[in-house]
């Protein structure tokens, strides 16, 4: 009978083999991860990253898309800060953000608190409030323009019925056009942010409220001491998303008023469209885009800094 003896590798030889297997496993896992990430990254690079970098470069050039671009240095920025249209658009954009952000934040939180109840049919009301966000924006703008019609619109007819003789002109008035756009945008967006607040409310443990009740806290104190602190991450997310979307607003303004009457609702995104697409001044419009990017970046970083201080 033959006995086969298997030679065991010394301990010093097993360690390099194990290291090689670990490195191969790590490379395999890395390649699998990149295979999932790469398609999305290629789409992002092709349709977002490259155009953003090109816009940054064009901000320092003059280009009309027909002739070769020429270096302009900071001339576009000098012209920009002397441009009255830019000052009006920047002011309107800031005013829109100051109206849109707090109103949408407050109303979406209030709706989330109201609809965070275990009642029959509550799902219908949640869907009904969320529905405007997924509705065609063109349809929303047309309907609200009809509602805001100064002569035959239901809103002014209601105001006349309750005794207000001089009702606002809304989208036909330079003073009321921007508030009309803000009202429409708040109505459209609050359902989406309501869903985010609902998710945050339903993630709060019931034990927090039970402990507050045992300490003698009523609903109001429970809201201030339990609900709001627990919703801080959700509120921060909503605030950042609202701020970015407010400074980038274009579609609703373009469909409802096209920046009018006059320049009453002209915003930065529309000014970029006018100077770049309509007038062919791509270098100048890229300079405005760069300024808008810096504004959004500063606002976002400022909000992150405040959130970090609160967490400390």
PDB file of C-alpha atoms in Angstrom:
ATOM      1  CA  UNK A   1       0.000   0.000   0.000  1.00  0.00           C
ATOM      2  CA  UNK A   2       1.346   3.390  -1.010  1.00  0.00           C
ATOM      3  CA  UNK A   3       0.989   6.307   1.335  1.00  0.00           C
ATOM      4  CA  UNK A   4       0.738   9.773  -0.224  1.00  0.00           C
ATOM      5  CA  UNK A   5       1.988  12.525   1.949  1.00  0.00           C
ATOM      6  CA  UNK A   6       1.018  16.128   1.168  1.00  0.00           C
ATOM      7  CA  UNK A   7       3.600  18.702   1.923  1.00  0.00           C
ATOM      8  CA  UNK A   8       2.173  21.650   3.792  1.00  0.00           C
ATOM      9  CA  UNK A   9       3.595  24.987   2.749  1.00  0.00           C
ATOM     10  CA  UNK A  10       5.487  26.813   5.417  1.00  0.00           C
ATOM     11  CA  UNK A  11       3.685  29.654   7.137  1.00  0.00           C
ATOM     12  CA  UNK A  12       5.922  32.152   5.402  1.00  0.00           C
ATOM     13  CA  UNK A  13       4.741  30.965   1.951  1.00  0.00           C
ATOM     14  CA  UNK A  14       0.970  31.046   2.784  1.00  0.00           C
ATOM     15  CA  UNK A  15       0.960  34.743   3.616  1.00  0.00           C
ATOM     16  CA  UNK A  16       2.039  35.970   0.103  1.00  0.00           C
ATOM     17  CA  UNK A  17      -0.521  33.648  -1.506  1.00  0.00           C
ATOM     18  CA  UNK A  18      -3.269  34.977   0.742  1.00  0.00           C
ATOM     19  CA  UNK A  19      -2.212  38.542  -0.034  1.00  0.00           C
ATOM     20  CA  UNK A  20      -2.351  37.834  -3.787  1.00  0.00           C
ATOM     21  CA  UNK A  21      -5.846  36.325  -3.447  1.00  0.00           C
ATOM     22  CA  UNK A  22      -6.977  39.352  -1.434  1.00  0.00           C
ATOM     23  CA  UNK A  23      -5.586  41.731  -4.055  1.00  0.00           C
ATOM     24  CA  UNK A  24      -7.315  39.817  -6.862  1.00  0.00           C
ATOM     25  CA  UNK A  25     -10.581  39.880  -4.919  1.00  0.00           C
ATOM     26  CA  UNK A  26     -10.199  43.608  -4.305  1.00  0.00           C
ATOM     27  CA  UNK A  27      -9.515  44.275  -8.003  1.00  0.00           C
ATOM     28  CA  UNK A  28     -12.515  42.157  -8.978  1.00  0.00           C
ATOM     29  CA  UNK A  29     -14.765  44.041  -6.565  1.00  0.00           C
ATOM     30  CA  UNK A  30     -13.418  47.368  -7.829  1.00  0.00           C
ATOM     31  CA  UNK A  31     -14.057  46.432 -11.469  1.00  0.00           C
ATOM     32  CA  UNK A  32     -17.592  45.311 -10.635  1.00  0.00           C
ATOM     33  CA  UNK A  33     -18.218  48.585  -8.840  1.00  0.00           C
ATOM     34  CA  UNK A  34     -16.874  50.628 -11.750  1.00  0.00           C
ATOM     35  CA  UNK A  35     -19.015  48.635 -14.187  1.00  0.00           C
ATOM     36  CA  UNK A  36     -22.092  49.909 -12.339  1.00  0.00           C
ATOM     37  CA  UNK A  37     -20.833  53.482 -11.943  1.00  0.00           C
ATOM     38  CA  UNK A  38     -19.262  54.002 -15.378  1.00  0.00           C
ATOM     39  CA  UNK A  39     -22.434  54.260 -17.544  1.00  0.00           C
ATOM     40  CA  UNK A  40     -23.941  56.907 -15.276  1.00  0.00           C
ATOM     41  CA  UNK A  41     -20.631  58.737 -14.988  1.00  0.00           C
ATOM     42  CA  UNK A  42     -20.189  58.779 -18.773  1.00  0.00           C
ATOM     43  CA  UNK A  43     -23.654  60.303 -19.154  1.00  0.00           C
ATOM     44  CA  UNK A  44     -22.888  62.867 -16.445  1.00  0.00           C
ATOM     45  CA  UNK A  45     -19.525  63.720 -18.010  1.00  0.00           C
ATOM     46  CA  UNK A  46     -20.922  64.016 -21.529  1.00  0.00           C
ATOM     47  CA  UNK A  47     -24.076  66.012 -20.800  1.00  0.00           C
ATOM     48  CA  UNK A  48     -23.146  67.918 -17.615  1.00  0.00           C
ATOM     49  CA  UNK A  49     -19.458  68.046 -16.735  1.00  0.00           C
ATOM     50  CA  UNK A  50     -18.099  68.879 -20.199  1.00  0.00           C
ATOM     51  CA  UNK A  51     -20.712  71.621 -20.880  1.00  0.00           C
ATOM     52  CA  UNK A  52     -20.054  73.153 -17.444  1.00  0.00           C
ATOM     53  CA  UNK A  53     -16.303  73.265 -18.059  1.00  0.00           C
ATOM     54  CA  UNK A  54     -16.902  74.675 -21.554  1.00  0.00           C
ATOM     55  CA  UNK A  55     -19.158  77.380 -20.084  1.00  0.00           C
ATOM     56  CA  UNK A  56     -16.450  78.327 -17.582  1.00  0.00           C
ATOM     57  CA  UNK A  57     -13.927  78.708 -20.414  1.00  0.00           C
ATOM     58  CA  UNK A  58     -16.373  80.601 -22.636  1.00  0.00           C
ATOM     59  CA  UNK A  59     -17.029  83.091 -19.824  1.00  0.00           C
ATOM     60  CA  UNK A  60     -13.614  84.588 -20.632  1.00  0.00           C
ATOM     61  CA  UNK A  61     -14.136  84.627 -24.410  1.00  0.00           C
ATOM     62  CA  UNK A  62     -16.242  86.222 -27.105  1.00  0.00           C
ATOM     63  CA  UNK A  63     -18.053  83.715 -29.293  1.00  0.00           C
ATOM     64  CA  UNK A  64     -21.136  83.918 -31.504  1.00  0.00           C
ATOM     65  CA  UNK A  65     -21.037  80.227 -32.637  1.00  0.00           C
ATOM     66  CA  UNK A  66     -20.234  81.302 -36.232  1.00  0.00           C
ATOM     67  CA  UNK A  67     -16.741  82.721 -35.845  1.00  0.00           C
ATOM     68  CA  UNK A  68     -13.814  81.274 -33.876  1.00  0.00           C
ATOM     69  CA  UNK A  69     -13.838  82.305 -30.183  1.00  0.00           C
ATOM     70  CA  UNK A  70     -11.502  85.105 -29.171  1.00  0.00           C
ATOM     71  CA  UNK A  71     -10.020  85.779 -25.753  1.00  0.00           C
ATOM     72  CA  UNK A  72     -11.826  88.527 -23.863  1.00  0.00           C
ATOM     73  CA  UNK A  73     -10.344  88.230 -20.390  1.00  0.00           C
ATOM     74  CA  UNK A  74     -12.591  89.858 -17.797  1.00  0.00           C
ATOM     75  CA  UNK A  75     -14.380  92.085 -20.317  1.00  0.00           C
ATOM     76  CA  UNK A  76     -17.569  90.022 -20.058  1.00  0.00           C
ATOM     77  CA  UNK A  77     -17.633  90.466 -16.280  1.00  0.00           C
ATOM     78  CA  UNK A  78     -16.958  94.193 -16.525  1.00  0.00           C
ATOM     79  CA  UNK A  79     -19.833  94.501 -18.979  1.00  0.00           C
ATOM     80  CA  UNK A  80     -22.010  92.301 -16.777  1.00  0.00           C
ATOM     81  CA  UNK A  81     -21.795  94.515 -13.705  1.00  0.00           C
ATOM     82  CA  UNK A  82     -22.561  97.571 -15.847  1.00  0.00           C
ATOM     83  CA  UNK A  83     -25.564  95.890 -17.449  1.00  0.00           C
ATOM     84  CA  UNK A  84     -28.896  97.172 -16.136  1.00  0.00           C
ATOM     85  CA  UNK A  85     -30.674  94.008 -17.309  1.00  0.00           C
ATOM     86  CA  UNK A  86     -28.336  91.926 -15.154  1.00  0.00           C
ATOM     87  CA  UNK A  87     -29.051  94.044 -12.065  1.00  0.00           C
ATOM     88  CA  UNK A  88     -32.796  93.768 -12.640  1.00  0.00           C
ATOM     89  CA  UNK A  89     -32.582  90.008 -13.230  1.00  0.00           C
ATOM     90  CA  UNK A  90     -30.429  89.492 -10.134  1.00  0.00           C
ATOM     91  CA  UNK A  91     -32.848  91.524  -7.991  1.00  0.00           C
ATOM     92  CA  UNK A  92     -35.859  89.614  -9.315  1.00  0.00           C
ATOM     93  CA  UNK A  93     -34.124  86.280  -8.734  1.00  0.00           C
ATOM     94  CA  UNK A  94     -33.298  87.163  -5.129  1.00  0.00           C
ATOM     95  CA  UNK A  95     -36.844  88.431  -4.500  1.00  0.00           C
ATOM     96  CA  UNK A  96     -38.264  85.253  -6.002  1.00  0.00           C
ATOM     97  CA  UNK A  97     -36.052  83.120  -3.754  1.00  0.00           C
ATOM     98  CA  UNK A  98     -36.970  85.174  -0.668  1.00  0.00           C
ATOM     99  CA  UNK A  99     -40.649  84.587  -1.406  1.00  0.00           C
ATOM    100  CA  UNK A 100     -40.549  81.038  -2.725  1.00  0.00           C
ATOM    101  CA  UNK A 101     -38.261  79.376  -0.158  1.00  0.00           C
ATOM    102  CA  UNK A 102     -39.920  80.346   3.169  1.00  0.00           C
ATOM    103  CA  UNK A 103     -43.491  80.034   1.869  1.00  0.00           C
ATOM    104  CA  UNK A 104     -42.914  76.596   0.357  1.00  0.00           C
ATOM    105  CA  UNK A 105     -41.018  75.447   3.448  1.00  0.00           C
ATOM    106  CA  UNK A 106     -43.756  76.580   5.852  1.00  0.00           C
ATOM    107  CA  UNK A 107     -46.696  75.309   3.799  1.00  0.00           C
ATOM    108  CA  UNK A 108     -45.124  71.937   3.020  1.00  0.00           C
ATOM    109  CA  UNK A 109     -44.313  71.396   6.702  1.00  0.00           C
ATOM    110  CA  UNK A 110     -47.827  72.441   7.723  1.00  0.00           C
ATOM    111  CA  UNK A 111     -49.397  70.086   5.187  1.00  0.00           C
ATOM    112  CA  UNK A 112     -47.135  67.255   6.329  1.00  0.00           C
ATOM    113  CA  UNK A 113     -48.243  67.787   9.934  1.00  0.00           C
ATOM    114  CA  UNK A 114     -51.912  67.817   8.898  1.00  0.00           C
ATOM    115  CA  UNK A 115     -51.625  64.736   6.699  1.00  0.00           C
ATOM    116  CA  UNK A 116     -49.496  62.727   9.122  1.00  0.00           C
ATOM    117  CA  UNK A 117     -52.669  61.302  10.605  1.00  0.00           C
ATOM    118  CA  UNK A 118     -54.133  57.809  10.557  1.00  0.00           C
ATOM    119  CA  UNK A 119     -57.496  58.741   9.072  1.00  0.00           C
ATOM    120  CA  UNK A 120     -59.662  57.091   6.458  1.00  0.00           C
ATOM    121  CA  UNK A 121     -59.019  58.536   3.007  1.00  0.00           C
ATOM    122  CA  UNK A 122     -55.837  60.367   4.045  1.00  0.00           C
ATOM    123  CA  UNK A 123     -53.937  58.778   1.128  1.00  0.00           C
ATOM    124  CA  UNK A 124     -56.263  60.548  -1.329  1.00  0.00           C
ATOM    125  CA  UNK A 125     -55.409  63.974   0.074  1.00  0.00           C
ATOM    126  CA  UNK A 126     -51.693  63.180   0.028  1.00  0.00           C
ATOM    127  CA  UNK A 127     -51.886  62.209  -3.636  1.00  0.00           C
ATOM    128  CA  UNK A 128     -54.049  65.232  -4.484  1.00  0.00           C
ATOM    129  CA  UNK A 129     -51.544  67.664  -2.972  1.00  0.00           C
ATOM    130  CA  UNK A 130     -48.578  65.921  -4.589  1.00  0.00           C
ATOM    131  CA  UNK A 131     -50.269  65.735  -8.009  1.00  0.00           C
ATOM    132  CA  UNK A 132     -49.448  69.335  -9.148  1.00  0.00           C
ATOM    133  CA  UNK A 133     -45.728  68.559  -8.932  1.00  0.00           C
ATOM    134  CA  UNK A 134     -45.989  65.878 -11.622  1.00  0.00           C
ATOM    135  CA  UNK A 135     -48.476  67.806 -13.753  1.00  0.00           C
ATOM    136  CA  UNK A 136     -47.312  69.468 -16.973  1.00  0.00           C
ATOM    137  CA  UNK A 137     -45.811  72.834 -16.117  1.00  0.00           C
ATOM    138  CA  UNK A 138     -47.244  74.363 -19.290  1.00  0.00           C
ATOM    139  CA  UNK A 139     -50.739  73.299 -18.246  1.00  0.00           C
ATOM    140  CA  UNK A 140     -50.183  74.746 -14.758  1.00  0.00           C
ATOM    141  CA  UNK A 141     -48.989  78.066 -16.182  1.00  0.00           C
ATOM    142  CA  UNK A 142     -51.948  78.340 -18.568  1.00  0.00           C
ATOM    143  CA  UNK A 143     -54.490  77.542 -15.856  1.00  0.00           C
ATOM    144  CA  UNK A 144     -52.990  79.988 -13.370  1.00  0.00           C
ATOM    145  CA  UNK A 145     -52.803  82.712 -16.020  1.00  0.00           C
ATOM    146  CA  UNK A 146     -56.539  82.218 -16.515  1.00  0.00           C
ATOM    147  CA  UNK A 147     -57.089  82.370 -12.735  1.00  0.00           C
ATOM    148  CA  UNK A 148     -55.012  85.562 -12.510  1.00  0.00           C
ATOM    149  CA  UNK A 149     -56.767  87.277 -15.436  1.00  0.00           C
ATOM    150  CA  UNK A 150     -57.453  90.846 -14.200  1.00  0.00           C
ATOM    151  CA  UNK A 151     -60.911  91.131 -15.786  1.00  0.00           C
ATOM    152  CA  UNK A 152     -62.432  87.665 -15.988  1.00  0.00           C
ATOM    153  CA  UNK A 153     -60.250  85.601 -13.656  1.00  0.00           C
ATOM    154  CA  UNK A 154     -61.962  83.875 -10.696  1.00  0.00           C
ATOM    155  CA  UNK A 155     -59.434  85.307  -8.229  1.00  0.00           C
ATOM    156  CA  UNK A 156     -60.262  88.942  -8.994  1.00  0.00           C
ATOM    157  CA  UNK A 157     -63.969  88.147  -9.240  1.00  0.00           C
ATOM    158  CA  UNK A 158     -63.791  86.745  -5.722  1.00  0.00           C
ATOM    159  CA  UNK A 159     -61.897  89.826  -4.513  1.00  0.00           C
ATOM    160  CA  UNK A 160     -64.559  92.077  -6.082  1.00  0.00           C
ATOM    161  CA  UNK A 161     -67.277  90.013  -4.409  1.00  0.00           C
ATOM    162  CA  UNK A 162     -65.799  90.591  -0.941  1.00  0.00           C
ATOM    163  CA  UNK A 163     -65.540  94.346  -1.498  1.00  0.00           C
ATOM    164  CA  UNK A 164     -62.027  94.882  -2.917  1.00  0.00           C
ATOM    165  CA  UNK A 165     -62.632  97.254  -5.812  1.00  0.00           C
ATOM    166  CA  UNK A 166     -59.016  97.752  -6.909  1.00  0.00           C
ATOM    167  CA  UNK A 167     -57.959  94.138  -7.328  1.00  0.00           C
ATOM    168  CA  UNK A 168     -54.360  93.441  -8.402  1.00  0.00           C
ATOM    169  CA  UNK A 169     -53.486  93.177 -12.061  1.00  0.00           C
ATOM    170  CA  UNK A 170     -51.385  90.069 -11.338  1.00  0.00           C
ATOM    171  CA  UNK A 171     -49.417  88.973 -14.432  1.00  0.00           C
ATOM    172  CA  UNK A 172     -50.478  92.133 -16.298  1.00  0.00           C
ATOM    173  CA  UNK A 173     -49.023  94.379 -13.594  1.00  0.00           C
ATOM    174  CA  UNK A 174     -45.350  95.147 -13.058  1.00  0.00           C
ATOM    175  CA  UNK A 175     -45.938  95.212  -9.288  1.00  0.00           C
ATOM    176  CA  UNK A 176     -47.906  91.954  -9.013  1.00  0.00           C
ATOM    177  CA  UNK A 177     -46.421  89.740 -11.745  1.00  0.00           C
ATOM    178  CA  UNK A 178     -43.597  88.385  -9.587  1.00  0.00           C
ATOM    179  CA  UNK A 179     -45.894  87.632  -6.612  1.00  0.00           C
ATOM    180  CA  UNK A 180     -48.204  85.783  -9.027  1.00  0.00           C
ATOM    181  CA  UNK A 181     -45.304  83.628 -10.227  1.00  0.00           C
ATOM    182  CA  UNK A 182     -44.262  82.961  -6.606  1.00  0.00           C
ATOM    183  CA  UNK A 183     -47.808  81.900  -5.658  1.00  0.00           C
ATOM    184  CA  UNK A 184     -47.969  79.511  -8.611  1.00  0.00           C
ATOM    185  CA  UNK A 185     -44.563  77.998  -7.900  1.00  0.00           C
ATOM    186  CA  UNK A 186     -45.372  77.527  -4.207  1.00  0.00           C
ATOM    187  CA  UNK A 187     -48.644  75.783  -5.106  1.00  0.00           C
ATOM    188  CA  UNK A 188     -46.810  73.494  -7.522  1.00  0.00           C
ATOM    189  CA  UNK A 189     -43.817  72.607  -5.327  1.00  0.00           C
ATOM    190  CA  UNK A 190     -45.268  72.270  -1.846  1.00  0.00           C
ATOM    191  CA  UNK A 191     -46.637  68.762  -2.504  1.00  0.00           C
ATOM    192  CA  UNK A 192     -43.194  67.376  -3.293  1.00  0.00           C
ATOM    193  CA  UNK A 193     -41.561  68.816  -0.183  1.00  0.00           C
ATOM    194  CA  UNK A 194     -44.575  67.745   1.858  1.00  0.00           C
ATOM    195  CA  UNK A 195     -43.686  64.139   0.974  1.00  0.00           C
ATOM    196  CA  UNK A 196     -40.126  64.692   2.245  1.00  0.00           C
ATOM    197  CA  UNK A 197     -41.425  66.120   5.512  1.00  0.00           C
ATOM    198  CA  UNK A 198     -43.889  63.235   5.828  1.00  0.00           C
ATOM    199  CA  UNK A 199     -41.021  60.787   5.568  1.00  0.00           C
ATOM    200  CA  UNK A 200     -39.143  62.719   8.254  1.00  0.00           C
ATOM    201  CA  UNK A 201     -42.173  62.826  10.559  1.00  0.00           C
ATOM    202  CA  UNK A 202     -42.807  59.116  10.234  1.00  0.00           C
ATOM    203  CA  UNK A 203     -39.177  58.385  11.117  1.00  0.00           C
ATOM    204  CA  UNK A 204     -39.480  60.095  14.534  1.00  0.00           C
ATOM    205  CA  UNK A 205     -39.780  57.425  17.272  1.00  0.00           C
ATOM    206  CA  UNK A 206     -43.071  57.528  19.195  1.00  0.00           C
ATOM    207  CA  UNK A 207     -41.096  57.169  22.421  1.00  0.00           C
ATOM    208  CA  UNK A 208     -39.956  60.788  22.096  1.00  0.00           C
ATOM    209  CA  UNK A 209     -43.542  62.053  22.241  1.00  0.00           C
ATOM    210  CA  UNK A 210     -44.441  59.685  25.070  1.00  0.00           C
ATOM    211  CA  UNK A 211     -41.488  60.977  27.094  1.00  0.00           C
ATOM    212  CA  UNK A 212     -42.541  64.569  26.394  1.00  0.00           C
ATOM    213  CA  UNK A 213     -46.111  63.833  27.557  1.00  0.00           C
ATOM    214  CA  UNK A 214     -44.789  62.280  30.756  1.00  0.00           C
ATOM    215  CA  UNK A 215     -42.872  65.520  31.361  1.00  0.00           C
ATOM    216  CA  UNK A 216     -46.104  67.462  30.982  1.00  0.00           C
ATOM    217  CA  UNK A 217     -45.491  68.907  27.522  1.00  0.00           C
ATOM    218  CA  UNK A 218     -48.526  69.742  25.404  1.00  0.00           C
ATOM    219  CA  UNK A 219     -48.793  69.610  21.624  1.00  0.00           C
ATOM    220  CA  UNK A 220     -47.173  72.983  21.075  1.00  0.00           C
ATOM    221  CA  UNK A 221     -44.168  72.262  23.287  1.00  0.00           C
ATOM    222  CA  UNK A 222     -43.838  68.778  21.794  1.00  0.00           C
ATOM    223  CA  UNK A 223     -43.753  70.390  18.346  1.00  0.00           C
ATOM    224  CA  UNK A 224     -40.993  72.826  19.327  1.00  0.00           C
ATOM    225  CA  UNK A 225     -38.948  70.456  21.486  1.00  0.00           C
ATOM    226  CA  UNK A 226     -39.437  67.133  19.699  1.00  0.00           C
ATOM    227  CA  UNK A 227     -40.764  67.535  16.151  1.00  0.00           C
ATOM    228  CA  UNK A 228     -38.654  70.435  14.904  1.00  0.00           C
ATOM    229  CA  UNK A 229     -35.303  69.172  16.306  1.00  0.00           C
ATOM    230  CA  UNK A 230     -35.993  65.684  14.919  1.00  0.00           C
ATOM    231  CA  UNK A 231     -36.833  67.181  11.511  1.00  0.00           C
ATOM    232  CA  UNK A 232     -33.594  69.170  11.335  1.00  0.00           C
ATOM    233  CA  UNK A 233     -31.905  66.907   8.723  1.00  0.00           C
ATOM    234  CA  UNK A 234     -35.048  66.894   6.552  1.00  0.00           C
ATOM    235  CA  UNK A 235     -35.479  70.656   6.918  1.00  0.00           C
ATOM    236  CA  UNK A 236     -31.865  71.182   5.898  1.00  0.00           C
ATOM    237  CA  UNK A 237     -32.320  69.013   2.797  1.00  0.00           C
ATOM    238  CA  UNK A 238     -35.529  70.826   1.828  1.00  0.00           C
ATOM    239  CA  UNK A 239     -33.895  74.216   2.389  1.00  0.00           C
ATOM    240  CA  UNK A 240     -30.937  73.371   0.146  1.00  0.00           C
ATOM    241  CA  UNK A 241     -33.132  71.942  -2.624  1.00  0.00           C
ATOM    242  CA  UNK A 242     -35.493  74.922  -2.473  1.00  0.00           C
ATOM    243  CA  UNK A 243     -32.661  77.453  -2.553  1.00  0.00           C
ATOM    244  CA  UNK A 244     -30.981  75.864  -5.565  1.00  0.00           C
ATOM    245  CA  UNK A 245     -34.238  75.499  -7.504  1.00  0.00           C
ATOM    246  CA  UNK A 246     -35.262  79.090  -6.680  1.00  0.00           C
ATOM    247  CA  UNK A 247     -32.074  80.627  -8.061  1.00  0.00           C
ATOM    248  CA  UNK A 248     -32.286  78.416 -11.165  1.00  0.00           C
ATOM    249  CA  UNK A 249     -35.953  79.130 -11.911  1.00  0.00           C
ATOM    250  CA  UNK A 250     -36.651  79.500 -15.618  1.00  0.00           C
ATOM    251  CA  UNK A 251     -39.449  77.347 -17.021  1.00  0.00           C
ATOM    252  CA  UNK A 252     -42.372  78.679 -14.974  1.00  0.00           C
ATOM    253  CA  UNK A 253     -41.384  82.317 -15.503  1.00  0.00           C
ATOM    254  CA  UNK A 254     -40.829  81.760 -19.218  1.00  0.00           C
ATOM    255  CA  UNK A 255     -44.217  80.125 -19.748  1.00  0.00           C
ATOM    256  CA  UNK A 256     -46.259  82.438 -17.507  1.00  0.00           C
ATOM    257  CA  UNK A 257     -44.817  85.877 -18.229  1.00  0.00           C
ATOM    258  CA  UNK A 258     -41.707  85.531 -20.472  1.00  0.00           C
ATOM    259  CA  UNK A 259     -40.011  87.965 -18.107  1.00  0.00           C
ATOM    260  CA  UNK A 260     -42.710  90.596 -18.447  1.00  0.00           C
ATOM    261  CA  UNK A 261     -44.498  92.842 -18.241  1.00  0.00           C
ATOM    262  CA  UNK A 262     -41.429  94.831 -19.126  1.00  0.00           C
ATOM    263  CA  UNK A 263     -38.674  93.327 -16.980  1.00  0.00           C
ATOM    264  CA  UNK A 264     -40.838  92.702 -13.908  1.00  0.00           C
ATOM    265  CA  UNK A 265     -40.169  88.951 -13.827  1.00  0.00           C
ATOM    266  CA  UNK A 266     -36.865  88.773 -15.694  1.00  0.00           C
ATOM    267  CA  UNK A 267     -34.607  86.292 -13.835  1.00  0.00           C
ATOM    268  CA  UNK A 268     -30.994  85.268 -14.327  1.00  0.00           C
ATOM    269  CA  UNK A 269     -31.741  81.993 -16.084  1.00  0.00           C
ATOM    270  CA  UNK A 270     -33.936  83.766 -18.609  1.00  0.00           C
ATOM    271  CA  UNK A 271     -31.300  86.443 -19.160  1.00  0.00           C
ATOM    272  CA  UNK A 272     -28.777  83.666 -19.882  1.00  0.00           C
ATOM    273  CA  UNK A 273     -31.212  82.213 -22.426  1.00  0.00           C
ATOM    274  CA  UNK A 274     -31.857  85.567 -24.075  1.00  0.00           C
ATOM    275  CA  UNK A 275     -28.211  86.596 -24.407  1.00  0.00           C
ATOM    276  CA  UNK A 276     -26.945  83.156 -25.340  1.00  0.00           C
ATOM    277  CA  UNK A 277     -29.604  81.431 -27.435  1.00  0.00           C
ATOM    278  CA  UNK A 278     -31.499  84.410 -28.872  1.00  0.00           C
ATOM    279  CA  UNK A 279     -28.697  86.985 -29.236  1.00  0.00           C
ATOM    280  CA  UNK A 280     -25.833  84.540 -29.864  1.00  0.00           C
ATOM    281  CA  UNK A 281     -23.544  86.100 -27.233  1.00  0.00           C
ATOM    282  CA  UNK A 282     -22.374  82.825 -25.742  1.00  0.00           C
ATOM    283  CA  UNK A 283     -19.357  84.293 -23.985  1.00  0.00           C
ATOM    284  CA  UNK A 284     -21.421  86.916 -22.179  1.00  0.00           C
ATOM    285  CA  UNK A 285     -24.188  84.461 -21.275  1.00  0.00           C
ATOM    286  CA  UNK A 286     -21.535  82.060 -19.935  1.00  0.00           C
ATOM    287  CA  UNK A 287     -20.237  84.859 -17.706  1.00  0.00           C
ATOM    288  CA  UNK A 288     -23.753  85.285 -16.287  1.00  0.00           C
ATOM    289  CA  UNK A 289     -23.940  81.510 -15.809  1.00  0.00           C
ATOM    290  CA  UNK A 290     -20.677  81.579 -13.885  1.00  0.00           C
ATOM    291  CA  UNK A 291     -21.965  84.335 -11.599  1.00  0.00           C
ATOM    292  CA  UNK A 292     -25.175  82.369 -11.016  1.00  0.00           C
ATOM    293  CA  UNK A 293     -23.111  79.267 -10.219  1.00  0.00           C
ATOM    294  CA  UNK A 294     -21.046  81.204  -7.664  1.00  0.00           C
ATOM    295  CA  UNK A 295     -24.189  82.599  -6.023  1.00  0.00           C
ATOM    296  CA  UNK A 296     -25.764  79.142  -5.692  1.00  0.00           C
ATOM    297  CA  UNK A 297     -22.466  77.701  -4.423  1.00  0.00           C
ATOM    298  CA  UNK A 298     -22.083  80.420  -1.768  1.00  0.00           C
ATOM    299  CA  UNK A 299     -25.673  79.990  -0.576  1.00  0.00           C
ATOM    300  CA  UNK A 300     -25.293  76.199  -0.392  1.00  0.00           C
ATOM    301  CA  UNK A 301     -21.940  76.329   1.443  1.00  0.00           C
ATOM    302  CA  UNK A 302     -23.390  78.879   3.873  1.00  0.00           C
ATOM    303  CA  UNK A 303     -26.281  76.543   4.652  1.00  0.00           C
ATOM    304  CA  UNK A 304     -23.908  73.608   5.164  1.00  0.00           C
ATOM    305  CA  UNK A 305     -21.790  75.676   7.567  1.00  0.00           C
ATOM    306  CA  UNK A 306     -24.857  76.622   9.619  1.00  0.00           C
ATOM    307  CA  UNK A 307     -25.962  72.985   9.721  1.00  0.00           C
ATOM    308  CA  UNK A 308     -22.516  71.862  10.906  1.00  0.00           C
ATOM    309  CA  UNK A 309     -22.525  74.446  13.713  1.00  0.00           C
ATOM    310  CA  UNK A 310     -25.951  73.271  14.861  1.00  0.00           C
ATOM    311  CA  UNK A 311     -24.816  69.644  14.919  1.00  0.00           C
ATOM    312  CA  UNK A 312     -21.898  70.567  17.151  1.00  0.00           C
TER     313      UNK A 312
END
